[in-house]
XYZ file of C-alpha atoms in Angstrom:
258
model
C -18.826 -17.251 15.350
C -19.813 -13.517 15.341
C -20.047 -12.997 11.557
C -19.609 -9.325 12.013
C -16.388 -8.204 10.538
C -15.315 -11.762 9.400
C -18.002 -13.573 7.377
C -17.771 -17.460 7.427
C -19.652 -19.981 5.354
C -19.050 -23.678 5.374
C -19.892 -26.003 2.312
C -18.386 -29.277 1.069
C -16.060 -29.357 4.121
C -14.470 -26.011 2.969
C -14.842 -22.950 5.213
C -14.715 -19.578 3.385
C -13.514 -16.825 5.567
C -14.294 -13.401 4.072
C -12.684 -10.096 5.518
C -15.552 -7.787 5.638
C -14.496 -4.516 7.470
C -15.247 -1.706 4.783
C -13.767 0.239 3.207
C -10.374 -1.537 3.159
C -10.495 -4.351 5.599
C -8.153 -2.583 7.937
C -7.003 -4.251 11.152
C -8.935 -2.593 14.002
C -8.895 -4.396 17.451
C -12.348 -5.782 17.064
C -11.520 -7.058 13.371
C -8.179 -8.851 14.771
C -9.897 -10.391 17.629
C -12.844 -11.843 15.643
C -10.321 -13.155 12.948
C -8.410 -15.012 15.644
C -11.525 -16.276 17.169
C -12.663 -17.500 13.745
C -9.578 -19.567 13.088
C -9.615 -21.010 16.544
C -13.163 -22.246 16.128
C -12.536 -23.613 12.568
C -9.352 -25.415 13.879
C -11.695 -27.141 16.291
C -14.469 -28.023 13.706
C -14.129 -31.502 12.461
C -16.403 -31.181 9.551
C -14.053 -28.522 7.915
C -11.003 -29.881 6.174
C -9.662 -26.880 4.382
C -10.070 -23.110 4.646
C -10.119 -20.277 1.986
C -9.504 -16.776 3.202
C -10.321 -13.807 0.996
C -11.600 -10.194 1.227
C -14.903 -8.638 0.201
C -15.028 -6.751 -3.067
C -11.772 -5.651 -4.741
C -9.367 -5.371 -1.746
C -7.893 -8.061 0.480
C -6.700 -5.882 3.246
C -4.924 -2.495 3.637
C -3.405 -3.448 6.986
C -3.070 -1.382 9.919
C -5.984 0.986 10.836
C -3.836 4.197 10.818
C -6.425 6.376 12.218
C -6.950 4.270 15.297
C -3.367 3.212 15.445
C -2.250 6.624 16.456
C -4.155 6.381 19.739
C -2.666 2.998 20.772
C 0.259 4.568 22.471
C -2.001 6.979 24.600
C -3.445 3.998 26.586
C -1.082 2.310 29.198
C -0.184 -1.202 27.967
C -2.174 -0.979 24.872
C 0.853 -0.935 22.752
C 1.925 -4.381 23.785
C -1.567 -5.843 23.634
C -1.845 -4.468 19.964
C 1.495 -5.931 19.020
C 0.392 -9.409 20.450
C -2.847 -9.291 18.622
C -1.127 -8.419 15.323
C 1.195 -11.448 15.854
C -1.507 -13.787 16.616
C -3.557 -12.959 13.556
C -0.795 -14.535 11.571
C 0.043 -17.296 14.084
C -3.572 -18.516 14.417
C -3.603 -19.095 10.510
C -0.175 -20.639 10.360
C -0.778 -22.822 13.405
C -4.221 -24.022 12.173
C -4.220 -27.725 11.740
C -6.207 -27.458 8.409
C -4.789 -26.326 5.083
C -5.361 -22.559 4.388
C -5.651 -21.192 0.831
C -5.262 -17.332 0.534
C -7.459 -16.025 -2.360
C -5.895 -12.539 -2.621
C -8.704 -10.464 -4.270
C -6.921 -7.101 -4.325
C -4.209 -5.087 -2.584
C -2.648 -6.688 0.436
C -0.489 -4.278 2.340
C 1.318 -4.213 5.559
C -0.407 -6.127 8.180
C -2.918 -7.135 5.518
C 0.075 -9.381 4.186
C 0.005 -11.500 7.373
C -2.730 -13.993 6.387
C -0.901 -14.310 2.928
C 2.437 -15.156 4.652
C 0.624 -17.585 7.040
C -1.435 -19.409 4.410
C -0.226 -22.677 2.870
C -1.192 -21.827 -0.736
C -1.641 -18.397 -2.288
C -3.672 -17.502 -5.335
C -4.396 -13.943 -6.493
C -6.443 -11.991 -8.909
C -4.858 -9.863 -11.599
C -5.699 -6.628 -9.781
C -3.825 -7.859 -6.555
C -0.692 -5.986 -5.375
C 1.608 -7.101 -2.417
C 3.230 -4.344 -0.519
C 4.811 -2.957 2.670
C 4.012 0.684 3.107
C 5.444 0.907 6.629
C 8.542 2.845 5.450
C 6.265 5.697 4.384
C 3.829 5.907 7.265
C 6.202 5.952 10.290
C 5.877 2.181 11.126
C 8.118 -0.940 10.906
C 7.409 -4.652 10.870
C 6.998 -7.455 8.411
C 10.486 -7.806 7.168
C 11.012 -11.294 8.706
C 7.652 -12.600 7.162
C 8.472 -11.061 3.942
C 11.761 -12.795 3.703
C 10.087 -16.255 3.995
C 7.830 -15.645 0.951
C 10.000 -13.379 -1.440
C 13.544 -13.645 -2.833
C 16.190 -11.471 -1.183
C 16.276 -8.541 -3.513
C 12.593 -8.312 -3.980
C 11.961 -8.554 -0.327
C 14.343 -5.795 0.354
C 13.067 -3.692 -2.388
C 9.522 -3.940 -0.863
C 10.805 -3.110 2.541
C 13.071 -0.244 1.590
C 11.077 1.551 -1.170
C 7.569 0.507 -0.370
C 7.304 -1.200 -3.825
C 3.982 -2.911 -4.410
C 4.552 -6.210 -6.377
C 1.807 -7.082 -8.901
C 0.277 -10.473 -8.759
C 1.310 -11.026 -12.353
C 4.911 -10.536 -11.577
C 4.737 -12.830 -8.502
C 3.144 -15.537 -10.594
C 5.674 -15.137 -13.307
C 8.469 -15.704 -10.627
C 6.613 -18.772 -9.135
C 5.935 -17.090 -5.691
C 2.059 -17.593 -5.991
C 0.125 -20.353 -7.485
C -2.194 -18.487 -9.863
C -3.025 -15.194 -11.209
C -6.470 -14.907 -12.765
C -9.214 -12.312 -13.425
C -10.937 -11.270 -10.193
C -14.296 -12.980 -11.406
C -12.507 -16.307 -11.579
C -10.420 -16.165 -8.353
C -12.883 -17.972 -6.076
C -13.527 -20.583 -8.723
C -9.932 -21.351 -8.896
C -9.462 -21.319 -5.049
C -12.522 -23.534 -4.472
C -11.414 -26.025 -7.200
C -8.081 -26.424 -5.289
C -9.869 -26.540 -1.870
C -12.082 -29.365 -3.017
C -9.081 -31.452 -4.131
C -7.760 -30.837 -0.410
C -11.110 -31.468 1.206
C -11.370 -34.917 -0.338
C -8.309 -36.049 1.548
C -7.852 -37.750 4.923
C -8.338 -35.156 7.815
C -5.805 -37.135 9.757
C -3.266 -37.024 6.897
C -3.911 -33.356 6.287
C -3.367 -32.545 9.987
C -0.144 -34.531 10.158
C 0.944 -32.980 6.970
C 0.481 -29.493 8.372
C 2.199 -30.533 11.570
C 5.156 -31.671 9.510
C 5.267 -28.456 7.350
C 5.265 -26.311 10.364
C 7.879 -28.199 12.382
C 10.490 -29.231 9.821
C 11.054 -25.960 8.038
C 13.825 -24.760 10.362
C 15.163 -28.136 11.323
C 18.210 -29.792 9.962
C 17.439 -32.341 7.143
C 18.310 -35.384 9.032
C 16.209 -34.339 12.172
C 13.340 -33.044 9.952
C 13.084 -36.355 8.075
C 13.263 -38.337 11.215
C 10.425 -36.289 12.722
C 8.264 -36.969 9.550
C 9.129 -40.653 9.669
C 7.481 -40.543 13.247
C 4.387 -39.141 11.576
C 4.347 -41.791 9.062
C 4.168 -44.327 11.898
C 1.371 -42.366 13.597
C -0.507 -42.249 10.224
C -0.205 -45.916 9.467
C -1.904 -46.727 12.775
C -5.034 -44.619 11.877
C -8.120 -46.088 10.028
C -7.748 -43.575 7.269
C -4.474 -45.178 6.252
C -6.058 -48.468 6.015
C -8.959 -46.990 3.988
C -6.589 -45.219 1.695
C -4.809 -48.520 1.019
C -8.030 -50.415 0.469
C -9.316 -47.997 -1.859
C -6.028 -47.849 -3.977
C -6.105 -51.763 -4.277
C -9.858 -51.757 -5.110
C -9.417 -48.772 -7.616
C -12.136 -46.597 -5.926
C -12.175 -43.158 -4.281
C -11.419 -43.431 -0.526
C -14.170 -42.468 1.847
C -12.742 -40.737 5.120
C -14.544 -39.808 8.378
C -14.322 -36.575 9.915
C -12.207 -37.810 12.858
C -8.684 -37.331 13.852
């Protein structure tokens, strides 16, 4: 990994991915490419079982790099390459076979909400706000993603007015899992990540596959798909170890193998 605009550390089977593109972690071409590269590599790293993504300092991400964005249309074909990169920033996180926790340490705006939407679990500091400024800066995008996370009226308010929803409000409404002081955010995120990292990597991988696949399936088809994953899981050594540990009343010990 380059560790230039995206800093990565791995400890206790947990990878911490820190957005580090001062001053506001805006999405430049290099920033987007490196973020995609990081998640692709972590997805292929057996010793990592959980990923925490956060920003440096007191901002998560302000989204599009507006200064450079103006020049995108001047280069033939660059508009479509830019749009593809922007999509993949979210897709590489959503499609990652490992659980991803977003620790939102400040404003997450526009494209900067992409990793939040794509994460499995969202925590935030009390200085964080979530917003879509596109309506005010001559851009569009993010409505479909917003509607997967926020209730109808709030999502439309954000899209149509540029309203920035405070983390405290989202926690009160059950949209995020925690709203804590900034200095306690990573402790909260890491505590949750350690719980996940103690699980079977095979079980985590299958659970992520189920989550990503059944969301838009009919109930019958979705449950049938999950039952197939249950069959696959029971044939894996981790299933046998989990059952032995349960009977023997001890913590299960899993290997970093799928």
